[in-house]
């Protein structure tokens, strides 16, 4: 350092000048700590629970729909186009349950959309109801049985937790079982549909009424009059619950 520069530094009170000793490396910056991301739930120190590991009985609607769409628990999953979860008001007073999807339902992904679905809509209208408005429609099984056969006991049992959870989430005031298969599975009985009609049964404390499946009524027109009596009985039962 020359004399002139030293004199200036002295006047600015910047002396003495500190120098690094030979052999000591010069560091221009301090090391920056790396950020670590930690997954956590809001307002809790507990780790986030994977919804895929939840039992069906604890699932919400979105989790339940995802579980149904991914289900491969029985052979019906191998031939399906898609699962048929259910449709309608998720807080409905009325729950109508059929046996399983047909060809059109398998294609569309919604229950009761073929000719039987049109008849069901007419049946609903006859008692001042409408699909999607205070009404939910589901089936015993979520995949189409081949050739529209009845679902087997094992197939129904594999789907039972899904329907049970749907009912628990909906909390309907009244369930209407459409046809023998639905009635026998919901009531866990082998009785004939004729012996089950005209009575108020119970499913987990929820009143349940049995009538014919719309697809059956398309083949047996004389029984439409009986189905009309069942619907009137269901409407009167609902009115008594309010």
Short mmCIF file of C-alpha atoms in Angstrom, two decimals, residues 15-125:
data_model
loop_
_atom_site.label_atom_id
_atom_site.label_comp_id
_atom_site.label_asym_id
_atom_site.label_seq_id
_atom_site.Cartn_x
_atom_site.Cartn_y
_atom_site.Cartn_z
CA UNK A 15 -6.61 1.66 9.72
CA UNK A 16 -5.18 -0.78 10.58
CA UNK A 17 -5.91 -2.92 7.51
CA UNK A 18 -6.49 -6.62 8.31
CA UNK A 19 -5.05 -9.17 5.91
CA UNK A 20 -5.61 -12.95 5.65
CA UNK A 21 -2.63 -15.05 6.58
CA UNK A 22 -1.06 -17.04 3.76
CA UNK A 23 -2.72 -20.51 3.26
CA UNK A 24 -6.15 -19.50 4.56
CA UNK A 25 -8.78 -19.66 1.83
CA UNK A 26 -11.07 -16.72 1.37
CA UNK A 27 -14.82 -17.36 1.68
CA UNK A 28 -17.11 -15.01 -0.18
CA UNK A 29 -20.41 -16.28 1.25
CA UNK A 30 -21.71 -18.22 4.20
CA UNK A 31 -23.29 -21.66 3.58
CA UNK A 32 -27.09 -21.47 3.10
CA UNK A 33 -29.14 -24.05 5.02
CA UNK A 34 -31.36 -26.22 2.80
CA UNK A 35 -35.14 -26.05 3.30
CA UNK A 36 -36.82 -29.32 4.31
CA UNK A 37 -40.49 -29.87 3.42
CA UNK A 38 -42.55 -31.71 6.04
CA UNK A 39 -46.06 -32.97 5.25
CA UNK A 40 -48.52 -32.28 8.03
CA UNK A 41 -52.20 -31.81 8.64
CA UNK A 42 -53.53 -28.34 9.46
CA UNK A 43 -53.74 -27.61 13.19
CA UNK A 44 -52.19 -30.96 14.13
CA UNK A 45 -48.82 -32.63 14.32
CA UNK A 46 -50.24 -35.93 13.06
CA UNK A 47 -49.13 -37.10 9.58
CA UNK A 48 -51.65 -36.93 6.75
CA UNK A 49 -53.69 -40.15 6.56
CA UNK A 50 -53.79 -41.76 3.13
CA UNK A 51 -57.47 -42.02 2.11
CA UNK A 52 -56.67 -45.20 0.18
CA UNK A 53 -56.02 -46.88 3.54
CA UNK A 54 -59.32 -45.79 5.06
CA UNK A 55 -61.94 -48.44 5.77
CA UNK A 56 -65.03 -48.00 3.59
CA UNK A 57 -67.07 -47.16 6.69
CA UNK A 58 -65.01 -43.96 7.18
CA UNK A 59 -64.92 -42.70 3.58
CA UNK A 60 -66.52 -39.48 2.37
CA UNK A 61 -68.32 -39.26 -0.98
CA UNK A 62 -65.22 -38.58 -3.09
CA UNK A 63 -63.21 -41.34 -1.42
CA UNK A 64 -66.08 -43.79 -1.80
CA UNK A 65 -66.55 -43.01 -5.50
CA UNK A 66 -62.82 -43.49 -6.09
CA UNK A 67 -62.83 -46.80 -4.21
CA UNK A 68 -65.78 -48.11 -6.24
CA UNK A 69 -64.20 -47.07 -9.56
CA UNK A 70 -61.00 -48.98 -8.68
CA UNK A 71 -62.65 -52.08 -7.19
CA UNK A 72 -61.58 -55.46 -8.57
CA UNK A 73 -62.89 -57.57 -5.70
CA UNK A 74 -65.09 -59.84 -7.83
CA UNK A 75 -65.12 -61.13 -11.43
CA UNK A 76 -67.70 -58.54 -12.53
CA UNK A 77 -64.90 -55.97 -12.68
CA UNK A 78 -63.22 -57.85 -15.53
CA UNK A 79 -65.98 -57.30 -18.08
CA UNK A 80 -67.35 -53.90 -17.10
CA UNK A 81 -67.07 -50.77 -19.21
CA UNK A 82 -67.23 -48.72 -16.05
CA UNK A 83 -68.69 -48.89 -12.57
CA UNK A 84 -72.17 -47.51 -11.91
CA UNK A 85 -71.94 -45.77 -8.55
CA UNK A 86 -75.35 -44.17 -8.09
CA UNK A 87 -77.03 -40.89 -8.90
CA UNK A 88 -79.16 -38.23 -7.28
CA UNK A 89 -79.48 -36.04 -4.23
CA UNK A 90 -76.83 -37.04 -1.71
CA UNK A 91 -79.07 -35.80 1.11
CA UNK A 92 -82.22 -37.44 -0.26
CA UNK A 93 -85.22 -38.50 1.82
CA UNK A 94 -85.99 -41.23 -0.74
CA UNK A 95 -83.56 -43.99 -1.69
CA UNK A 96 -84.46 -46.42 -4.49
CA UNK A 97 -82.27 -49.52 -4.80
CA UNK A 98 -82.24 -51.90 -7.77
CA UNK A 99 -80.20 -55.03 -8.37
CA UNK A 100 -77.46 -54.05 -10.84
CA UNK A 101 -76.56 -52.14 -14.02
CA UNK A 102 -77.72 -53.25 -17.45
CA UNK A 103 -75.97 -52.76 -20.78
CA UNK A 104 -77.00 -49.11 -21.16
CA UNK A 105 -76.10 -48.31 -17.56
CA UNK A 106 -72.69 -49.94 -18.03
CA UNK A 107 -72.15 -47.73 -21.08
CA UNK A 108 -73.33 -44.46 -19.52
CA UNK A 109 -72.22 -45.02 -15.91
CA UNK A 110 -75.60 -44.10 -14.39
CA UNK A 111 -78.28 -46.43 -12.99
CA UNK A 112 -81.69 -46.82 -14.63
CA UNK A 113 -81.11 -45.01 -17.93
CA UNK A 114 -82.64 -47.53 -20.35
CA UNK A 115 -86.30 -48.44 -20.84
CA UNK A 116 -86.55 -49.53 -17.22
CA UNK A 117 -85.14 -46.15 -16.23
CA UNK A 118 -87.81 -44.33 -18.20
CA UNK A 119 -90.48 -46.36 -16.45
CA UNK A 120 -88.89 -45.62 -13.07
CA UNK A 121 -89.00 -41.90 -13.87
CA UNK A 122 -92.71 -42.27 -14.64
CA UNK A 123 -93.25 -44.11 -11.38
CA UNK A 124 -91.51 -41.30 -9.50
CA UNK A 125 -93.58 -38.67 -11.27
#
